[in-house]
Amino acid sequence: MSPGLALMRTVRNSLSRRIALRRPKPEELEALRQQIAALAGLIAVAIGYGLVNSGQPKPGSAGAPVAANLPQPVETRLANGLRVVTVERHDLPIATAYLVGTGGQALDPPDRSGVSSLAANLMNKGTTTRSATEIARQVESLGGSIGANAASEGGSVEVTVKSDQLAPALNILADVAQHPVFAPEELERARTQQVDAVKVAMKNPAQLAALVADRATFGASPYGAPGSGTPASLKAITRADVTAAYA
């Protein structure tokens, strides 16, 4: 048994006997408090002594600093003006491609907040050549995933697949980015899902606090509006609003 544990048991047994005999007087309680404080210090010393001599490994000295080996981005520009930034890492045979555009939630009309997010959610829900189901099945057949997102100052469409399937995946990505149809039935389904998500967020203290903080910080500017919209603004959005946000 360690010295600290033995001393703690001795103190416990002693206190139990004193309390069980009779009800102590105030001056005895004060004396007992001082004894407990003194014993606590002894216990700390004993525990520390036991740890030092228990064979536990001691902290070693700091090792040599590890040099950061960050992949270097390589930028090129296509003939059509598209800027392409490539970052290579060969740890895993996986490739991710992002197509990023300007715009975003900050451009949402005041009474149509959430329209950019709604448009992004609909990007992979059908094109002029593929249905939403076909897009999902074709990407899954490549062992990958596809999605879109809207932020305050832009939006993106991204696909992740095995490296040897990048070429066919980029064809699907290009179709999703250039030819979304925003089918009315998909719009209504996405609207319902986004309204439900907003209602859930408003019941979450952390998310609600973030919404209030944005409004308090940025006021009535576009950055103070809820990027995902409100139930009222989402219900007011039409297909024309979505296509305008996409354009």
Tab-separated table of C-alpha atoms in Angstrom:
chain	number	residue	atom	x	y	z
A	1	MET	CA	0.000	0.000	0.000
A	2	SER	CA	1.330	3.441	-0.904
A	3	PRO	CA	2.227	5.872	1.947
A	4	GLY	CA	-0.449	8.324	0.763
A	5	LEU	CA	-3.227	5.727	0.806
A	6	ALA	CA	-2.185	4.417	4.246
A	7	LEU	CA	-2.188	7.934	5.685
A	8	MET	CA	-5.610	8.710	4.182
A	9	ARG	CA	-7.084	5.572	5.791
A	10	THR	CA	-5.583	6.473	9.157
A	11	VAL	CA	-7.114	9.964	9.003
A	12	ARG	CA	-10.505	8.580	7.956
A	13	ASN	CA	-10.598	6.065	10.830
A	14	SER	CA	-9.525	8.709	13.357
A	15	LEU	CA	-12.197	11.162	12.235
A	16	SER	CA	-14.861	8.451	12.240
A	17	ARG	CA	-14.101	7.567	15.867
A	18	ARG	CA	-14.205	11.229	16.992
A	19	ILE	CA	-17.499	11.989	15.282
A	20	ALA	CA	-19.133	8.784	16.487
A	21	LEU	CA	-18.385	9.417	20.179
A	22	ARG	CA	-20.271	12.690	20.612
A	23	ARG	CA	-21.203	15.903	18.901
A	24	PRO	CA	-18.077	18.113	18.841
A	25	LYS	CA	-18.032	21.639	20.239
A	26	PRO	CA	-17.325	24.664	17.969
A	27	GLU	CA	-13.759	25.052	19.289
A	28	GLU	CA	-13.168	21.359	18.688
A	29	LEU	CA	-14.435	21.678	15.135
A	30	GLU	CA	-11.983	24.522	14.522
A	31	ALA	CA	-9.125	22.464	15.918
A	32	LEU	CA	-10.243	19.529	13.792
A	33	ARG	CA	-10.338	21.755	10.702
A	34	GLN	CA	-6.748	22.823	11.310
A	35	GLN	CA	-5.673	19.228	11.773
A	36	ILE	CA	-7.366	18.225	8.534
A	37	ALA	CA	-5.624	21.052	6.677
A	38	ALA	CA	-2.254	19.960	8.055
A	39	LEU	CA	-2.949	16.324	7.226
A	40	ALA	CA	-3.996	17.264	3.703
A	41	GLY	CA	-0.584	18.793	3.162
A	42	LEU	CA	1.082	15.654	4.480
A	43	ILE	CA	-1.087	13.502	2.219
A	44	ALA	CA	-0.082	15.539	-0.816
A	45	VAL	CA	3.599	15.144	0.096
A	46	ALA	CA	3.160	11.412	0.689
A	47	ILE	CA	1.341	10.880	-2.602
A	48	GLY	CA	3.993	12.828	-4.448
A	49	TYR	CA	6.721	10.752	-2.759
A	50	GLY	CA	4.917	7.570	-3.715
A	51	LEU	CA	4.611	8.607	-7.355
A	52	VAL	CA	8.272	9.604	-7.573
A	53	ASN	CA	9.392	6.279	-6.133
A	54	SER	CA	6.801	4.019	-7.756
A	55	GLY	CA	8.777	3.408	-10.907
A	56	GLN	CA	6.550	5.652	-13.020
A	57	PRO	CA	8.410	7.025	-16.056
A	58	LYS	CA	9.485	10.637	-15.692
A	59	PRO	CA	8.751	13.170	-18.397
A	60	GLY	CA	11.606	13.280	-20.867
A	61	SER	CA	13.144	16.254	-22.525
A	62	ALA	CA	11.539	17.762	-25.596
A	63	GLY	CA	12.439	16.021	-28.816
A	64	ALA	CA	13.815	17.594	-31.930
A	65	PRO	CA	11.343	19.830	-33.771
A	66	VAL	CA	9.545	18.160	-36.641
A	67	ALA	CA	9.810	19.999	-39.931
A	68	ALA	CA	6.445	20.680	-41.540
A	69	ASN	CA	6.194	19.095	-44.961
A	70	LEU	CA	3.169	20.796	-46.482
A	71	PRO	CA	2.146	20.053	-50.059
A	72	GLN	CA	2.742	22.980	-52.374
A	73	PRO	CA	-0.170	24.162	-54.531
A	74	VAL	CA	0.426	24.459	-58.270
A	75	GLU	CA	-1.700	27.005	-60.117
A	76	THR	CA	-2.504	27.039	-63.823
A	77	ARG	CA	-5.039	28.890	-65.925
A	78	LEU	CA	-7.018	27.315	-68.728
A	79	ALA	CA	-7.648	28.921	-72.101
A	80	ASN	CA	-11.175	29.856	-71.008
A	81	GLY	CA	-9.764	31.746	-68.012
A	82	LEU	CA	-10.636	29.109	-65.416
A	83	ARG	CA	-8.099	29.110	-62.580
A	84	VAL	CA	-6.995	25.600	-61.560
A	85	VAL	CA	-5.157	24.983	-58.280
A	86	THR	CA	-3.747	21.486	-57.724
A	87	VAL	CA	-2.466	20.151	-54.403
A	88	GLU	CA	-0.947	16.669	-54.561
A	89	ARG	CA	-0.831	14.194	-51.697
A	90	HIS	CA	-0.134	10.537	-52.350
A	91	ASP	CA	-1.010	9.055	-48.956
A	92	LEU	CA	-4.257	7.576	-50.300
A	93	PRO	CA	-5.495	6.871	-53.855
A	94	ILE	CA	-8.288	9.436	-53.528
A	95	ALA	CA	-8.946	12.631	-55.442
A	96	THR	CA	-11.270	15.515	-54.620
A	97	ALA	CA	-12.214	18.224	-57.108
A	98	TYR	CA	-13.875	21.497	-56.108
A	99	LEU	CA	-15.455	23.925	-58.544
A	100	VAL	CA	-15.729	27.247	-56.694
A	101	GLY	CA	-17.677	30.295	-57.826
A	102	THR	CA	-18.311	33.788	-56.495
A	103	GLY	CA	-21.654	35.045	-55.209
A	104	GLY	CA	-23.099	33.274	-52.210
A	105	GLN	CA	-25.448	34.044	-49.372
A	106	ALA	CA	-24.388	37.684	-49.032
A	107	LEU	CA	-26.184	38.359	-52.327
A	108	ASP	CA	-29.481	36.839	-51.205
A	109	PRO	CA	-32.324	39.401	-51.382
A	110	PRO	CA	-33.433	40.526	-47.895
A	111	ASP	CA	-36.799	38.771	-48.191
A	112	ARG	CA	-35.305	35.665	-49.830
A	113	SER	CA	-32.547	34.705	-47.409
A	114	GLY	CA	-31.553	31.096	-47.887
A	115	VAL	CA	-32.057	31.069	-51.662
A	116	SER	CA	-28.351	30.479	-52.368
A	117	SER	CA	-28.282	27.539	-49.972
A	118	LEU	CA	-31.432	26.161	-51.541
A	119	ALA	CA	-29.937	26.498	-55.037
A	120	ALA	CA	-26.773	24.698	-53.898
A	121	ASN	CA	-28.812	21.848	-52.419
A	122	LEU	CA	-30.542	21.404	-55.778
A	123	MET	CA	-27.396	21.360	-57.918
A	124	ASN	CA	-27.026	17.569	-57.842
A	125	LYS	CA	-30.765	16.890	-57.889
A	126	GLY	CA	-31.054	16.641	-61.654
A	127	THR	CA	-29.575	18.058	-64.861
A	128	THR	CA	-30.749	18.240	-68.471
A	129	THR	CA	-29.179	14.811	-69.093
A	130	ARG	CA	-29.327	13.077	-65.698
A	131	SER	CA	-31.971	12.674	-63.017
A	132	ALA	CA	-31.142	12.968	-59.340
A	133	THR	CA	-31.205	9.172	-59.061
A	134	GLU	CA	-28.903	8.740	-62.047
A	135	ILE	CA	-26.403	11.235	-60.645
A	136	ALA	CA	-26.347	9.419	-57.299
A	137	ARG	CA	-26.031	5.959	-58.871
A	138	GLN	CA	-23.308	6.954	-61.325
A	139	VAL	CA	-21.197	8.606	-58.637
A	140	GLU	CA	-21.695	5.669	-56.286
A	141	SER	CA	-20.639	3.267	-59.062
A	142	LEU	CA	-17.332	5.142	-59.127
A	143	GLY	CA	-16.978	4.678	-55.374
A	144	GLY	CA	-17.369	8.392	-54.677
A	145	SER	CA	-19.613	11.170	-53.428
A	146	ILE	CA	-20.818	14.488	-54.790
A	147	GLY	CA	-22.255	17.581	-53.155
A	148	ALA	CA	-22.649	21.344	-53.301
A	149	ASN	CA	-22.470	24.130	-50.768
A	150	ALA	CA	-23.159	27.860	-50.492
A	151	ALA	CA	-21.144	30.159	-48.225
A	152	SER	CA	-21.286	33.886	-47.479
A	153	GLU	CA	-19.222	34.938	-50.490
A	154	GLY	CA	-19.351	32.001	-52.862
A	155	GLY	CA	-20.463	28.491	-53.582
A	156	SER	CA	-18.896	25.212	-54.607
A	157	VAL	CA	-19.618	21.829	-56.121
A	158	GLU	CA	-17.299	18.984	-55.182
A	159	VAL	CA	-16.746	15.348	-56.004
A	160	THR	CA	-14.526	12.783	-54.266
A	161	VAL	CA	-13.586	9.477	-55.926
A	162	LYS	CA	-10.728	7.037	-56.300
A	163	SER	CA	-7.910	8.579	-58.268
A	164	ASP	CA	-8.334	6.207	-61.213
A	165	GLN	CA	-12.009	7.271	-61.547
A	166	LEU	CA	-11.398	11.021	-61.628
A	167	ALA	CA	-12.027	11.506	-65.350
A	168	PRO	CA	-15.618	10.130	-65.434
A	169	ALA	CA	-16.332	11.853	-62.108
A	170	LEU	CA	-15.301	15.214	-63.550
A	171	ASN	CA	-17.753	14.716	-66.403
A	172	ILE	CA	-20.574	14.344	-63.876
A	173	LEU	CA	-19.280	17.325	-61.899
A	174	ALA	CA	-19.292	19.470	-65.053
A	175	ASP	CA	-22.848	18.418	-65.882
A	176	VAL	CA	-24.063	19.195	-62.361
A	177	ALA	CA	-22.361	22.592	-62.369
A	178	GLN	CA	-23.474	23.696	-65.822
A	179	HIS	CA	-26.886	22.118	-66.426
A	180	PRO	CA	-28.999	21.946	-63.258
A	181	VAL	CA	-32.717	21.961	-63.995
A	182	PHE	CA	-34.115	22.840	-60.557
A	183	ALA	CA	-37.129	20.602	-61.085
A	184	PRO	CA	-40.237	21.863	-59.241
A	185	GLU	CA	-40.730	18.604	-57.340
A	186	GLU	CA	-37.085	18.612	-56.219
A	187	LEU	CA	-37.434	22.262	-55.201
A	188	GLU	CA	-40.401	21.490	-52.972
A	189	ARG	CA	-38.623	18.522	-51.411
A	190	ALA	CA	-35.476	20.560	-50.733
A	191	ARG	CA	-37.543	23.460	-49.390
A	192	THR	CA	-39.313	21.212	-46.891
A	193	GLN	CA	-36.025	19.719	-45.723
A	194	GLN	CA	-34.402	23.129	-45.321
A	195	VAL	CA	-37.362	24.560	-43.403
A	196	ASP	CA	-37.233	21.585	-41.040
A	197	ALA	CA	-33.472	22.040	-40.587
A	198	VAL	CA	-33.917	25.735	-39.770
A	199	LYS	CA	-36.615	24.977	-37.206
A	200	VAL	CA	-34.345	22.429	-35.533
A	201	ALA	CA	-31.452	24.919	-35.527
A	202	MET	CA	-33.604	27.536	-33.811
A	203	LYS	CA	-34.172	25.088	-30.938
A	204	ASN	CA	-30.439	24.545	-30.496
A	205	PRO	CA	-28.971	27.096	-28.047
A	206	ALA	CA	-25.550	27.219	-29.716
A	207	GLN	CA	-26.919	27.667	-33.236
A	208	LEU	CA	-29.483	30.206	-32.068
A	209	ALA	CA	-26.758	32.155	-30.280
A	210	ALA	CA	-24.697	32.192	-33.485
A	211	LEU	CA	-27.642	33.640	-35.428
A	212	VAL	CA	-28.158	36.343	-32.812
A	213	ALA	CA	-24.429	37.114	-32.757
A	214	ASP	CA	-24.370	37.586	-36.533
A	215	ARG	CA	-27.305	39.991	-36.352
A	216	ALA	CA	-25.786	41.890	-33.429
A	217	THR	CA	-22.427	42.148	-35.191
A	218	PHE	CA	-23.456	42.894	-38.763
A	219	GLY	CA	-26.887	44.424	-38.222
A	220	ALA	CA	-29.172	44.607	-41.247
A	221	SER	CA	-26.344	43.993	-43.722
A	222	PRO	CA	-26.393	40.777	-45.778
A	223	TYR	CA	-23.833	39.223	-43.415
A	224	GLY	CA	-26.266	39.597	-40.534
A	225	ALA	CA	-28.996	37.585	-42.271
A	226	PRO	CA	-29.318	33.840	-41.633
A	227	GLY	CA	-27.566	32.136	-44.541
A	228	SER	CA	-29.864	29.118	-44.424
A	229	GLY	CA	-32.930	31.346	-44.401
A	230	THR	CA	-35.979	31.457	-42.183
A	231	PRO	CA	-39.188	29.458	-42.496
A	232	ALA	CA	-40.918	32.567	-43.914
A	233	SER	CA	-38.200	33.444	-46.441
A	234	LEU	CA	-37.828	29.853	-47.618
A	235	LYS	CA	-41.559	29.469	-48.188
A	236	ALA	CA	-41.547	32.647	-50.297
A	237	ILE	CA	-38.780	31.462	-52.658
A	238	THR	CA	-39.856	30.606	-56.203
A	239	ARG	CA	-38.061	28.636	-58.907
A	240	ALA	CA	-37.229	31.936	-60.607
A	241	ASP	CA	-35.493	33.074	-57.417
A	242	VAL	CA	-33.425	29.879	-57.400
A	243	THR	CA	-32.360	30.188	-61.037
A	244	ALA	CA	-31.454	33.847	-60.451
A	245	ALA	CA	-29.285	32.873	-57.473
A	246	TYR	CA	-27.589	30.196	-59.569
A	247	ALA	CA	-26.907	32.589	-62.424
